[in-house]
C-alpha positions as YAML, in Angstrom:
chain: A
units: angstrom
residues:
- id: 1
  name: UNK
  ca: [44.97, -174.82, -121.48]
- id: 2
  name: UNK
  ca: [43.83, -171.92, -119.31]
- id: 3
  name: UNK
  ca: [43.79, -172.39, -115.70]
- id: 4
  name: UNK
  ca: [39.93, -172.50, -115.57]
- id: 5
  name: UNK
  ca: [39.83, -175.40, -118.54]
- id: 6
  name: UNK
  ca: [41.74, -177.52, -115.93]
- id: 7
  name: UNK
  ca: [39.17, -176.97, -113.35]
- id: 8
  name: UNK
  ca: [35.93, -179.07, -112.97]
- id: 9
  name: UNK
  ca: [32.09, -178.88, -110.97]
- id: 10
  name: UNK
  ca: [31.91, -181.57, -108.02]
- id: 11
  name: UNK
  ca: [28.32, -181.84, -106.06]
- id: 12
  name: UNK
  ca: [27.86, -185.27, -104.10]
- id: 13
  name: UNK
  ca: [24.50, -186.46, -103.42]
- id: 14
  name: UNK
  ca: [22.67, -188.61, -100.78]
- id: 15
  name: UNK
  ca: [18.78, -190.11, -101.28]
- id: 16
  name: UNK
  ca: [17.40, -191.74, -98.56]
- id: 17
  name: UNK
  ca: [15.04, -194.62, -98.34]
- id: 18
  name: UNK
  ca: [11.89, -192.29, -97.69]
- id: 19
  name: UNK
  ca: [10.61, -189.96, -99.80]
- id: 20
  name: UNK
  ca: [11.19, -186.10, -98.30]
- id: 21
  name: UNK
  ca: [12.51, -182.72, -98.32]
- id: 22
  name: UNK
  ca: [15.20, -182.42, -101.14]
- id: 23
  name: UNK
  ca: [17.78, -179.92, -99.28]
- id: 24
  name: UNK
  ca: [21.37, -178.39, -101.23]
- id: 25
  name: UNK
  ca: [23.97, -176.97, -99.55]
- id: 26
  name: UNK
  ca: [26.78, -174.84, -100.68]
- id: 27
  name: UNK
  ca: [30.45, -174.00, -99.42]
- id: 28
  name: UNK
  ca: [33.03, -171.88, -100.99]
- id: 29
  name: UNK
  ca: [30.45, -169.56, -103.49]
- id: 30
  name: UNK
  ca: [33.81, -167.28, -102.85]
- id: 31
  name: UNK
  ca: [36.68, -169.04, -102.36]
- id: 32
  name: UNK
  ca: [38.30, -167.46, -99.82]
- id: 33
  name: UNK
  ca: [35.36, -168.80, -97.13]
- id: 34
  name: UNK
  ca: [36.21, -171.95, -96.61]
- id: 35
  name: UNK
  ca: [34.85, -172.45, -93.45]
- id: 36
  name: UNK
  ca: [31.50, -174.59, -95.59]
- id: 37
  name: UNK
  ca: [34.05, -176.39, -97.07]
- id: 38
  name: UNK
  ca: [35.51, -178.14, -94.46]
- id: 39
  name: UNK
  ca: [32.29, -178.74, -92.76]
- id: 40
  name: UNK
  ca: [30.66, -179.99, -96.00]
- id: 41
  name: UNK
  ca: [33.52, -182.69, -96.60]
- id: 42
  name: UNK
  ca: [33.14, -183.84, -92.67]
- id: 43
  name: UNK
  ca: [29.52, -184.29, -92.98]
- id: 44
  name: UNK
  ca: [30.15, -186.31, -96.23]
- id: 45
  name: UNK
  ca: [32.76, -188.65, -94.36]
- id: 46
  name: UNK
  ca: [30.54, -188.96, -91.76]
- id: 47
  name: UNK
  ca: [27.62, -189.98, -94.17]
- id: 48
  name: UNK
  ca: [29.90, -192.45, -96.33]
- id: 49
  name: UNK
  ca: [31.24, -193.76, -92.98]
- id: 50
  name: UNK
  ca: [27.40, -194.77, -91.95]
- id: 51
  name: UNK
  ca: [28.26, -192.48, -88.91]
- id: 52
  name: UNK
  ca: [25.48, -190.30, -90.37]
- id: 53
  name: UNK
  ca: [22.18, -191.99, -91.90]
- id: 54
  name: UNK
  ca: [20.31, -189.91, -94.71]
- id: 55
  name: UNK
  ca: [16.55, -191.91, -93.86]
- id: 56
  name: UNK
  ca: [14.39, -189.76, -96.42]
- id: 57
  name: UNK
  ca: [14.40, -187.36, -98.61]
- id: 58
  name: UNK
  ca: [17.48, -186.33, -101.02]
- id: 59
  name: UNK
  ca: [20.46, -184.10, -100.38]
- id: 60
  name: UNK
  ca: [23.31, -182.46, -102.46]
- id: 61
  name: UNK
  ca: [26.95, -181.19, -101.37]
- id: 62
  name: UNK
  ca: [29.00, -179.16, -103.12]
- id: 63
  name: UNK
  ca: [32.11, -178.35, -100.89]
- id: 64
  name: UNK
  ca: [33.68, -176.01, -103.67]
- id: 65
  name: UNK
  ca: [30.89, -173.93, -105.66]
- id: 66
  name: UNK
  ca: [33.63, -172.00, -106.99]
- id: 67
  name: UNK
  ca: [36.55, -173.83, -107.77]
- id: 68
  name: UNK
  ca: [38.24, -171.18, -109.81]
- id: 69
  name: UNK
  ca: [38.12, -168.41, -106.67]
- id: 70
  name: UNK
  ca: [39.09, -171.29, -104.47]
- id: 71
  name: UNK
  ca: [42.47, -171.93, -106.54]
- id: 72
  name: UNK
  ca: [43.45, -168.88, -106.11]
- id: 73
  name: UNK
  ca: [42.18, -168.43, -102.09]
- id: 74
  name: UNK
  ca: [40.57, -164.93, -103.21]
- id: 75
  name: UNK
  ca: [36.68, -163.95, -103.30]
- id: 76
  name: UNK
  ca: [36.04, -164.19, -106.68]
- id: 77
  name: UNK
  ca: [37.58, -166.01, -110.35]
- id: 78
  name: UNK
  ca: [36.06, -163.31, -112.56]
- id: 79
  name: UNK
  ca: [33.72, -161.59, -111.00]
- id: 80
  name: UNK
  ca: [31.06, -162.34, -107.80]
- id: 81
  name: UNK
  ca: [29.46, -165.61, -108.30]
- id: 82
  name: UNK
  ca: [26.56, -164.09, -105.51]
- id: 83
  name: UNK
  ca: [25.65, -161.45, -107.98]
- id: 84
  name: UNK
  ca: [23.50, -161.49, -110.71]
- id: 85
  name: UNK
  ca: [23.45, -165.18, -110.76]
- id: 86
  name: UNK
  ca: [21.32, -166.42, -113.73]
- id: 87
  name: UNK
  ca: [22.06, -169.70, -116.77]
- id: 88
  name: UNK
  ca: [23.60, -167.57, -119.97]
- id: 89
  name: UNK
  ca: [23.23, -168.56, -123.68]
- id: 90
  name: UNK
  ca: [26.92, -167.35, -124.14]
- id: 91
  name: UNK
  ca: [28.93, -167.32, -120.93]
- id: 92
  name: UNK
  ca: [31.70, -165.03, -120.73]
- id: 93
  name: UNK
  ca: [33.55, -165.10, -117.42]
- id: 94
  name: UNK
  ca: [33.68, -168.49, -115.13]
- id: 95
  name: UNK
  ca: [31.14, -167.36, -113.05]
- id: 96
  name: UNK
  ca: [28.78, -167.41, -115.87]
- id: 97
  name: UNK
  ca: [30.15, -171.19, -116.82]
- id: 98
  name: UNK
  ca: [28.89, -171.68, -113.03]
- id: 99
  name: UNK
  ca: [25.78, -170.27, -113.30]
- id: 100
  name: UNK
  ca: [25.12, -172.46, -116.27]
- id: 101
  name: UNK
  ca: [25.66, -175.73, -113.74]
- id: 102
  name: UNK
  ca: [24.58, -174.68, -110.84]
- id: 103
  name: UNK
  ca: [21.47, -173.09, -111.49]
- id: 104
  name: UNK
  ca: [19.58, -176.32, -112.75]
- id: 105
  name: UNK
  ca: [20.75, -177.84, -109.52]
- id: 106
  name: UNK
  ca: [19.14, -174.92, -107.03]
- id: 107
  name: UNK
  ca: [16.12, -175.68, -109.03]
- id: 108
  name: UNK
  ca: [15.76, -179.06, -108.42]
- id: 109
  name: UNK
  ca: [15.60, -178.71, -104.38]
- id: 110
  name: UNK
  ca: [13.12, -177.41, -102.26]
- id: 111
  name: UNK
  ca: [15.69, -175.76, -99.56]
- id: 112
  name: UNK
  ca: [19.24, -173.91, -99.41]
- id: 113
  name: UNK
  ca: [21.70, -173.90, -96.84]
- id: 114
  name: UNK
  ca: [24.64, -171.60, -98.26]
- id: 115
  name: UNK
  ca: [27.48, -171.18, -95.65]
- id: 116
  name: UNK
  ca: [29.64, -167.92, -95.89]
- id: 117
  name: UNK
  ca: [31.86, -166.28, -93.85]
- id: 118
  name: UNK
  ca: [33.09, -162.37, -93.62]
- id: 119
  name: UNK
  ca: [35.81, -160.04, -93.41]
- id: 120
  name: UNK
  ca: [35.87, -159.24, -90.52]
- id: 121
  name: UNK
  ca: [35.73, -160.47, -86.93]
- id: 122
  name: UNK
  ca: [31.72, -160.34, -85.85]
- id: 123
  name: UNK
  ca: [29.57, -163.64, -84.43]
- id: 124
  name: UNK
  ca: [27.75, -165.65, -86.69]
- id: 125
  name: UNK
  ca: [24.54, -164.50, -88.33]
- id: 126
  name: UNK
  ca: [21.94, -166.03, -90.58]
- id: 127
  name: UNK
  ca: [20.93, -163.96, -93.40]
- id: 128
  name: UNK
  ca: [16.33, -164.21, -94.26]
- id: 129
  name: UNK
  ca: [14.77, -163.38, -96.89]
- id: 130
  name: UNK
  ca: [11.51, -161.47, -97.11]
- id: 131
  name: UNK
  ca: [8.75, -161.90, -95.48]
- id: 132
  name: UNK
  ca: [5.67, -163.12, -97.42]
- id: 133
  name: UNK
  ca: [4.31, -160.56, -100.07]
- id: 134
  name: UNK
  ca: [3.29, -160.16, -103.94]
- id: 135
  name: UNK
  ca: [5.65, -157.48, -104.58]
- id: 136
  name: UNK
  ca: [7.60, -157.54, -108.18]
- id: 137
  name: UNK
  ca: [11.14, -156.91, -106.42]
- id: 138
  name: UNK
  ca: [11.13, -160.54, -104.60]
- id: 139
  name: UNK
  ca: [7.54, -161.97, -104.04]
- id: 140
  name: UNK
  ca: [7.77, -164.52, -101.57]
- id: 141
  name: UNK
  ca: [5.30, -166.91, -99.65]
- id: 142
  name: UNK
  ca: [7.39, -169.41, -97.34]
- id: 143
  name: UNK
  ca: [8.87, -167.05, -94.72]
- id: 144
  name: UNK
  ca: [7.48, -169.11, -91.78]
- id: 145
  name: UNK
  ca: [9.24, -172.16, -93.41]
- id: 146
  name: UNK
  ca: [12.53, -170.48, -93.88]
- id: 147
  name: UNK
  ca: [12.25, -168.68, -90.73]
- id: 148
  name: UNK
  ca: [11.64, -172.29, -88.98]
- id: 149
  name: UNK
  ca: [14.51, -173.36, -90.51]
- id: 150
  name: UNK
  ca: [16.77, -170.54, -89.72]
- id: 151
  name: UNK
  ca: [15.74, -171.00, -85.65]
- id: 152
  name: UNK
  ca: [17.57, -174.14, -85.39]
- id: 153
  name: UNK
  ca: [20.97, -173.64, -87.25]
- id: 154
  name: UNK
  ca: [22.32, -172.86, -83.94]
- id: 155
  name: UNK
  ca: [22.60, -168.82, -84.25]
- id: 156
  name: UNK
  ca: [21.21, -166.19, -82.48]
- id: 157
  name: UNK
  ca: [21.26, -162.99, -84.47]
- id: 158
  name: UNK
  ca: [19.29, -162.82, -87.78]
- id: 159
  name: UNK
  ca: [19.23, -160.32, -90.41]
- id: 160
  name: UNK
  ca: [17.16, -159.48, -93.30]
- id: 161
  name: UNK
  ca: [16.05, -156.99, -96.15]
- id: 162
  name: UNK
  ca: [18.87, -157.74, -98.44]
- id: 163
  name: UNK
  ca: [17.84, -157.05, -101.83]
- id: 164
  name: UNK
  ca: [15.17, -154.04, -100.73]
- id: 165
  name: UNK
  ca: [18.03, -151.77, -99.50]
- id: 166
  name: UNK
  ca: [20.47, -153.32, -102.78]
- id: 167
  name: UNK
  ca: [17.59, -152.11, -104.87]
- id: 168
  name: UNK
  ca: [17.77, -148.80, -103.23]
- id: 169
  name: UNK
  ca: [21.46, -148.33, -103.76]
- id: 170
  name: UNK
  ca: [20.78, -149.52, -107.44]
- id: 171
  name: UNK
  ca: [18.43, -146.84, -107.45]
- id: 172
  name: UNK
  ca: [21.07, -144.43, -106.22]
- id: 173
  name: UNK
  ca: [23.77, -145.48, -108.50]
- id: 174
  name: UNK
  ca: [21.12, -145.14, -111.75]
- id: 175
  name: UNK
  ca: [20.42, -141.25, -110.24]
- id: 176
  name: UNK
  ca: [24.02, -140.50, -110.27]
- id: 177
  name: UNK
  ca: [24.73, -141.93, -113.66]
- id: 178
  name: UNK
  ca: [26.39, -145.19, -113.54]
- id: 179
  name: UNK
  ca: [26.39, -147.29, -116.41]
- id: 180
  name: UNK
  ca: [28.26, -150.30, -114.81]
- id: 181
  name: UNK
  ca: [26.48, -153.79, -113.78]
- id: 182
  name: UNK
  ca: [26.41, -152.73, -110.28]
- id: 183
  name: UNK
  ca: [23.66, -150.38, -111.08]
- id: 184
  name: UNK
  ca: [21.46, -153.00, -112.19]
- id: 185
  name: UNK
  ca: [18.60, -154.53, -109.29]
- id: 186
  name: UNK
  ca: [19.30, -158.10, -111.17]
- id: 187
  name: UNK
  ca: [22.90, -157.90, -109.72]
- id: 188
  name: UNK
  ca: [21.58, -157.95, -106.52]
- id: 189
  name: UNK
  ca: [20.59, -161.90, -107.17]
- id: 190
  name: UNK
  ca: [22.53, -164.63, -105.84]
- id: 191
  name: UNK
  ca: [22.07, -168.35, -104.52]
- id: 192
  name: UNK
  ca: [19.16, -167.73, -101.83]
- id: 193
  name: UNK
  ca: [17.27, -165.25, -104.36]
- id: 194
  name: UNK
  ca: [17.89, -167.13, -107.14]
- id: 195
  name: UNK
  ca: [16.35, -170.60, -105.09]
- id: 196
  name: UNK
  ca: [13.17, -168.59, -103.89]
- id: 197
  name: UNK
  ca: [12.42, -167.49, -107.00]
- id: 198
  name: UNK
  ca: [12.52, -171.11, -108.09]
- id: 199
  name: UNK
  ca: [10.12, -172.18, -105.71]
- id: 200
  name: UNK
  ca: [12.22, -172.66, -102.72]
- id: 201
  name: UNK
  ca: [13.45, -171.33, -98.94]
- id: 202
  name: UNK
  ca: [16.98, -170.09, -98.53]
- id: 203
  name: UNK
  ca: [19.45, -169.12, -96.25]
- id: 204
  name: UNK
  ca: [22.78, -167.49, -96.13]
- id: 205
  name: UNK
  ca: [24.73, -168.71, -92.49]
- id: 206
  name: UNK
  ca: [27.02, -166.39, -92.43]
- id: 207
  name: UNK
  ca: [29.78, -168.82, -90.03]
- id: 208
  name: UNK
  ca: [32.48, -166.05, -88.90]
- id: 209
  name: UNK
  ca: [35.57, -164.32, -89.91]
- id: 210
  name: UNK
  ca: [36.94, -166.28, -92.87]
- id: 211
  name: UNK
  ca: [39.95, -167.45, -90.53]
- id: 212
  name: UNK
  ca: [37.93, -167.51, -87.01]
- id: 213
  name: UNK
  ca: [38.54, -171.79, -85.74]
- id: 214
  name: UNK
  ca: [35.31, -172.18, -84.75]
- id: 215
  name: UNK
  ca: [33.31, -170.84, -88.04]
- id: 216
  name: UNK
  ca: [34.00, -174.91, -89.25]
- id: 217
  name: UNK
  ca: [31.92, -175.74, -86.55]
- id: 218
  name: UNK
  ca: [29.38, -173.25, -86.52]
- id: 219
  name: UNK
  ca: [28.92, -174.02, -90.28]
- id: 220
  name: UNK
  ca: [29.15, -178.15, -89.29]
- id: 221
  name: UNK
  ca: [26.62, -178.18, -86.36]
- id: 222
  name: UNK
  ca: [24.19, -175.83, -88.84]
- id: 223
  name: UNK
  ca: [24.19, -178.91, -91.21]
- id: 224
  name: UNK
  ca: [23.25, -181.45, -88.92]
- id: 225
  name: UNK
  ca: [20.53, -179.17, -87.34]
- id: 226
  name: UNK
  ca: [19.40, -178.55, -91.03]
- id: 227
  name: UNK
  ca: [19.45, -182.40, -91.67]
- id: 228
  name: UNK
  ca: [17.37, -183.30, -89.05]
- id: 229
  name: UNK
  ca: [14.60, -180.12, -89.10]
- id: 230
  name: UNK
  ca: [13.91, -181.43, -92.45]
- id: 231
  name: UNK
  ca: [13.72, -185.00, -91.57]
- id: 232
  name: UNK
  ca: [16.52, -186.05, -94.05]
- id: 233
  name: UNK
  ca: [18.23, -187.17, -91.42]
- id: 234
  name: UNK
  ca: [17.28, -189.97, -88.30]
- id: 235
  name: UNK
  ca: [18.55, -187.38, -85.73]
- id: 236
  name: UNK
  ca: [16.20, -185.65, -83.37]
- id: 237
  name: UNK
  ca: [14.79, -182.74, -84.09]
- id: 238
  name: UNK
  ca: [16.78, -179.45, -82.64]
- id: 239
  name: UNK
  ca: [15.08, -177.21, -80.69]
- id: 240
  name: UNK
  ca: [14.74, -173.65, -82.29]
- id: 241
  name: UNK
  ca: [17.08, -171.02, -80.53]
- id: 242
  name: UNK
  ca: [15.40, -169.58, -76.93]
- id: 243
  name: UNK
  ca: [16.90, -165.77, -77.83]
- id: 244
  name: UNK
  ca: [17.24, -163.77, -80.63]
- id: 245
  name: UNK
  ca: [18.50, -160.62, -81.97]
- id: 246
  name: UNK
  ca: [17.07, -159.35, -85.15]
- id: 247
  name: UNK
  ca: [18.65, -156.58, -87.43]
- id: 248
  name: UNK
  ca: [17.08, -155.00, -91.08]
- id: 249
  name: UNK
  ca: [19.16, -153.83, -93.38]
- id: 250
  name: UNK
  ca: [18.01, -150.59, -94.85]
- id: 251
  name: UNK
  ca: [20.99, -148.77, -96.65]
- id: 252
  name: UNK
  ca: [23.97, -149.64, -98.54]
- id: 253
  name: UNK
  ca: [26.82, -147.39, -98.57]
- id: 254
  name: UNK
  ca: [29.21, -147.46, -101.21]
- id: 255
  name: UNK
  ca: [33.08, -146.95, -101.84]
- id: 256
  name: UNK
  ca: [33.84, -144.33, -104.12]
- id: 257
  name: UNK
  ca: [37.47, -143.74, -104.37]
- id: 258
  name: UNK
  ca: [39.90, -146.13, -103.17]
- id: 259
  name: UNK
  ca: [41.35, -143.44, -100.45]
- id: 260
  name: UNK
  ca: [37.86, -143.59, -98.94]
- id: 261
  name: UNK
  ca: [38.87, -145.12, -95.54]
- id: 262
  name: UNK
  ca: [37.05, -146.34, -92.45]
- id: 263
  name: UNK
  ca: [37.63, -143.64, -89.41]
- id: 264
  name: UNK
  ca: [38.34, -147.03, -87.12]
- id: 265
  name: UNK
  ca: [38.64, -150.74, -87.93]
- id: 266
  name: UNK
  ca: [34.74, -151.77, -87.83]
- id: 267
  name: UNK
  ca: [33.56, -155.17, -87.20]
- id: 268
  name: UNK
  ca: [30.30, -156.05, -88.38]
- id: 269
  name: UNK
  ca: [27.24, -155.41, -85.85]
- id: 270
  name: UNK
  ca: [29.37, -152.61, -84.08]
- id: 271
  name: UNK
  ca: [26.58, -150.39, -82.90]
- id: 272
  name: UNK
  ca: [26.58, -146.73, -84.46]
- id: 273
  name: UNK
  ca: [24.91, -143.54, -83.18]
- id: 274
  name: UNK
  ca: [23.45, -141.15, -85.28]
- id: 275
  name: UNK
  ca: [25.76, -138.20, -86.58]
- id: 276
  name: UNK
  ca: [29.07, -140.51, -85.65]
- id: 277
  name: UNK
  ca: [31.74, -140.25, -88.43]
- id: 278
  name: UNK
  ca: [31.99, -143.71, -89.94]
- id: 279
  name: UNK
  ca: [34.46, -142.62, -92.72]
- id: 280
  name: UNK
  ca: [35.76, -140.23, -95.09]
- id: 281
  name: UNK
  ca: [35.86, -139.83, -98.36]
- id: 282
  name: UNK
  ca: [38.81, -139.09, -100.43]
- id: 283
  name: UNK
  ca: [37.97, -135.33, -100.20]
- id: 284
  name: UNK
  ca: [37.80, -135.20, -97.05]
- id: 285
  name: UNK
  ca: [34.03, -135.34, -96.71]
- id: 286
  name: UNK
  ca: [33.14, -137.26, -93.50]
- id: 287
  name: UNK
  ca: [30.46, -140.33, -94.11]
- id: 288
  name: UNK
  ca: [28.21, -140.57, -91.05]
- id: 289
  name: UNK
  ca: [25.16, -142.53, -89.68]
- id: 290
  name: UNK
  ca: [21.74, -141.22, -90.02]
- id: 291
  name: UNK
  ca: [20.84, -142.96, -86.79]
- id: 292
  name: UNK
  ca: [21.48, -145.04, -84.25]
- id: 293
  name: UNK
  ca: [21.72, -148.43, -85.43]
- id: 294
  name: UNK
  ca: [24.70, -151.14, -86.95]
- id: 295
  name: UNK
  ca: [27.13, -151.38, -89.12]
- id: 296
  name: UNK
  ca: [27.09, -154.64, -91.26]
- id: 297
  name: UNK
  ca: [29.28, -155.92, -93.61]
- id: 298
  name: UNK
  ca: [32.24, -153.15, -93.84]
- id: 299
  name: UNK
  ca: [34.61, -153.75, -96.22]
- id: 300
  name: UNK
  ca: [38.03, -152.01, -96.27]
- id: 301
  name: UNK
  ca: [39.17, -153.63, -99.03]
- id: 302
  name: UNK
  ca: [35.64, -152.58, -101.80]
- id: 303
  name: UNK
  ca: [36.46, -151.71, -104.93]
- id: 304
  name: UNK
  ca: [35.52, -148.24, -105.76]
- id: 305
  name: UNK
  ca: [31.90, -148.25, -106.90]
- id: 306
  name: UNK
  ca: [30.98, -151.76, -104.97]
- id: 307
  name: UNK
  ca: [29.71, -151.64, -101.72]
- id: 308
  name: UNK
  ca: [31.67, -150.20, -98.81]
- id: 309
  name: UNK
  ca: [29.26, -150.84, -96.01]
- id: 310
  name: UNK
  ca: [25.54, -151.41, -94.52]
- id: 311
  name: UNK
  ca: [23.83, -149.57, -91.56]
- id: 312
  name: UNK
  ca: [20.65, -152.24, -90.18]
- id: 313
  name: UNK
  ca: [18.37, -150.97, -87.39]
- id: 314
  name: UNK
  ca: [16.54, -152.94, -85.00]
- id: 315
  name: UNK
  ca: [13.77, -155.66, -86.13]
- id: 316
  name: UNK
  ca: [10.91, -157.38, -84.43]
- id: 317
  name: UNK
  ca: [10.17, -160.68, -87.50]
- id: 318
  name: UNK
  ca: [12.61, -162.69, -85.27]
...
């Protein structure tokens, strides 16, 4: 028996008395971000304990989304569960075997709460999804909904235009002549674009550093605040947040030799000016912002031909 036959899917549900929102929430969709996980199993205690009432509606757990990367406490089994996330007729890696059960399940909620962490250290950030529009990329027509929701998980920075600027590095990648999966806009879909295209709001907390103490709590409190917006829950209603910073993405920068190296440790949201040297490649050429913005999501560890980095810019939506 391989180690994935010995694995198995676990999501816990909770129906209240009421009829309501049906809400999902995810921990460890990579397994080394635990922080969901932890939170996820407290709130479930807390519900089975009658600490925590679920009055209305319906909502599903799942602490461990993928319990093959979580055996092994690395990102991914076979390949990124958050990427081209879609049920297969014949399933080749785990992620795929996933897909197959967890798919369905997105489907049959109306909202996502999918709690991530990052590489490295940075506060806590809640990733939105478009705003409303008939586009073919991601058409979209619940962004005051989402955005609602995303004002009371307790954050105060919030970041969006995910897959626009992944389409435009897809774009990229097809212009230089890649061939691999990474140059395809459908492996831009995970979780959140795979609910909204099913009907549904979603959002990606992003909690903390994988190993930051408090990104349990930041990724517990978010829960109970989601609970309660939605009226699952017989808390009271949180307030949404009284200041915000908001951030769009607009281009991803990827890695593409493994002696491409960061010129200084970045964290994500360090601010960037335009023309400063935010790496070099392997030849020596330096990579450097176009203008003054942020760096988001660097990676020193990207495989060559994934992403490396993003640059965002200041936003008005939030």
């Amino acid at each position: 028996m391989s180690e994935a036959d010995s694995l198995h899917f676990q999501s816990v549900s909770f129906t209240g008395l009421a009829p309501g929102a049906r809400l999902i929430v995810l921990g460890a969709v990579h397994g080394n971000e635990t922080c969901g996980t932890r939170a996820i199993r407290r709130v479930i205690g807390e519900i089975e304990s009658g600490q925590l009432r679920i009055a209305a509606g319906h909502v599903t757990f799942i602490p461990v989304t993928n319990p093959l990367a979580y055996a092994r406490h690395q990102r991914m089994g076979d390949r990124n569960l958050n990427r081209n996330l879609v049920p297969t007729d014949t399933p080749a890696e785990f992620e795929d075997r996933i897909a197959n059960w967890l798919c369905p399940l997105l489907a049959q909620h109306d909202a996502l709460l999918d709690l991530h962490s990052f590489h490295t250290a940075g506060d806590p950030f809640v990733m939105l999804g478009p705003e409303n529009n008939r586009g073919t990329l991601e058409p979209f027509a619940r962004a005051a909904e989402e955005t609602a929701l995303a004002l009371v998980l307790g954050v105060h920075r919030f970041v969006d235009g995910w897959l626009d600027t992944y389409a435009a590095g897809v774009a990229r990648r097809l212009a230089a002549g890649a061939s691999s999966r990474e140059a395809d806009v459908h492996y831009g879909v995970g979780t959140t674009e795979y609910m909204r295209a099913h009907g549904g709001i979603a959002l990606t907390l992003e909690c903390g550093q994988h190993d930051d103490p408090a990104a349990p709590e930041v990724a517990y409190r978010a829960i109970h605040h989601a609970l309660a917006h939605l009226h699952l829950s017989a808390e009271a209603a949180p307030a949404p947040v009284d200041h915000t910073e908001a951030l769009r993405l607009y281009q991803v920068v990827d890695r593409a030799h493994a002696d491409d190296a960061f010129a200084r440790p970045w964290s994500s949201f360090d601010p960037v000016r335009a023309g400063e040297v935010i790496g070099t490649r392997h030849d020596g050429t330096p990579v450097q912002a176009d203008r003054d913005g942020h760096i988001v999501f660097p990676n020193p560890n990207a495989l060559p031909g994934q992403e490396w980095f993003y640059l965002a810019r200041r936003s008005t939506r939030v």
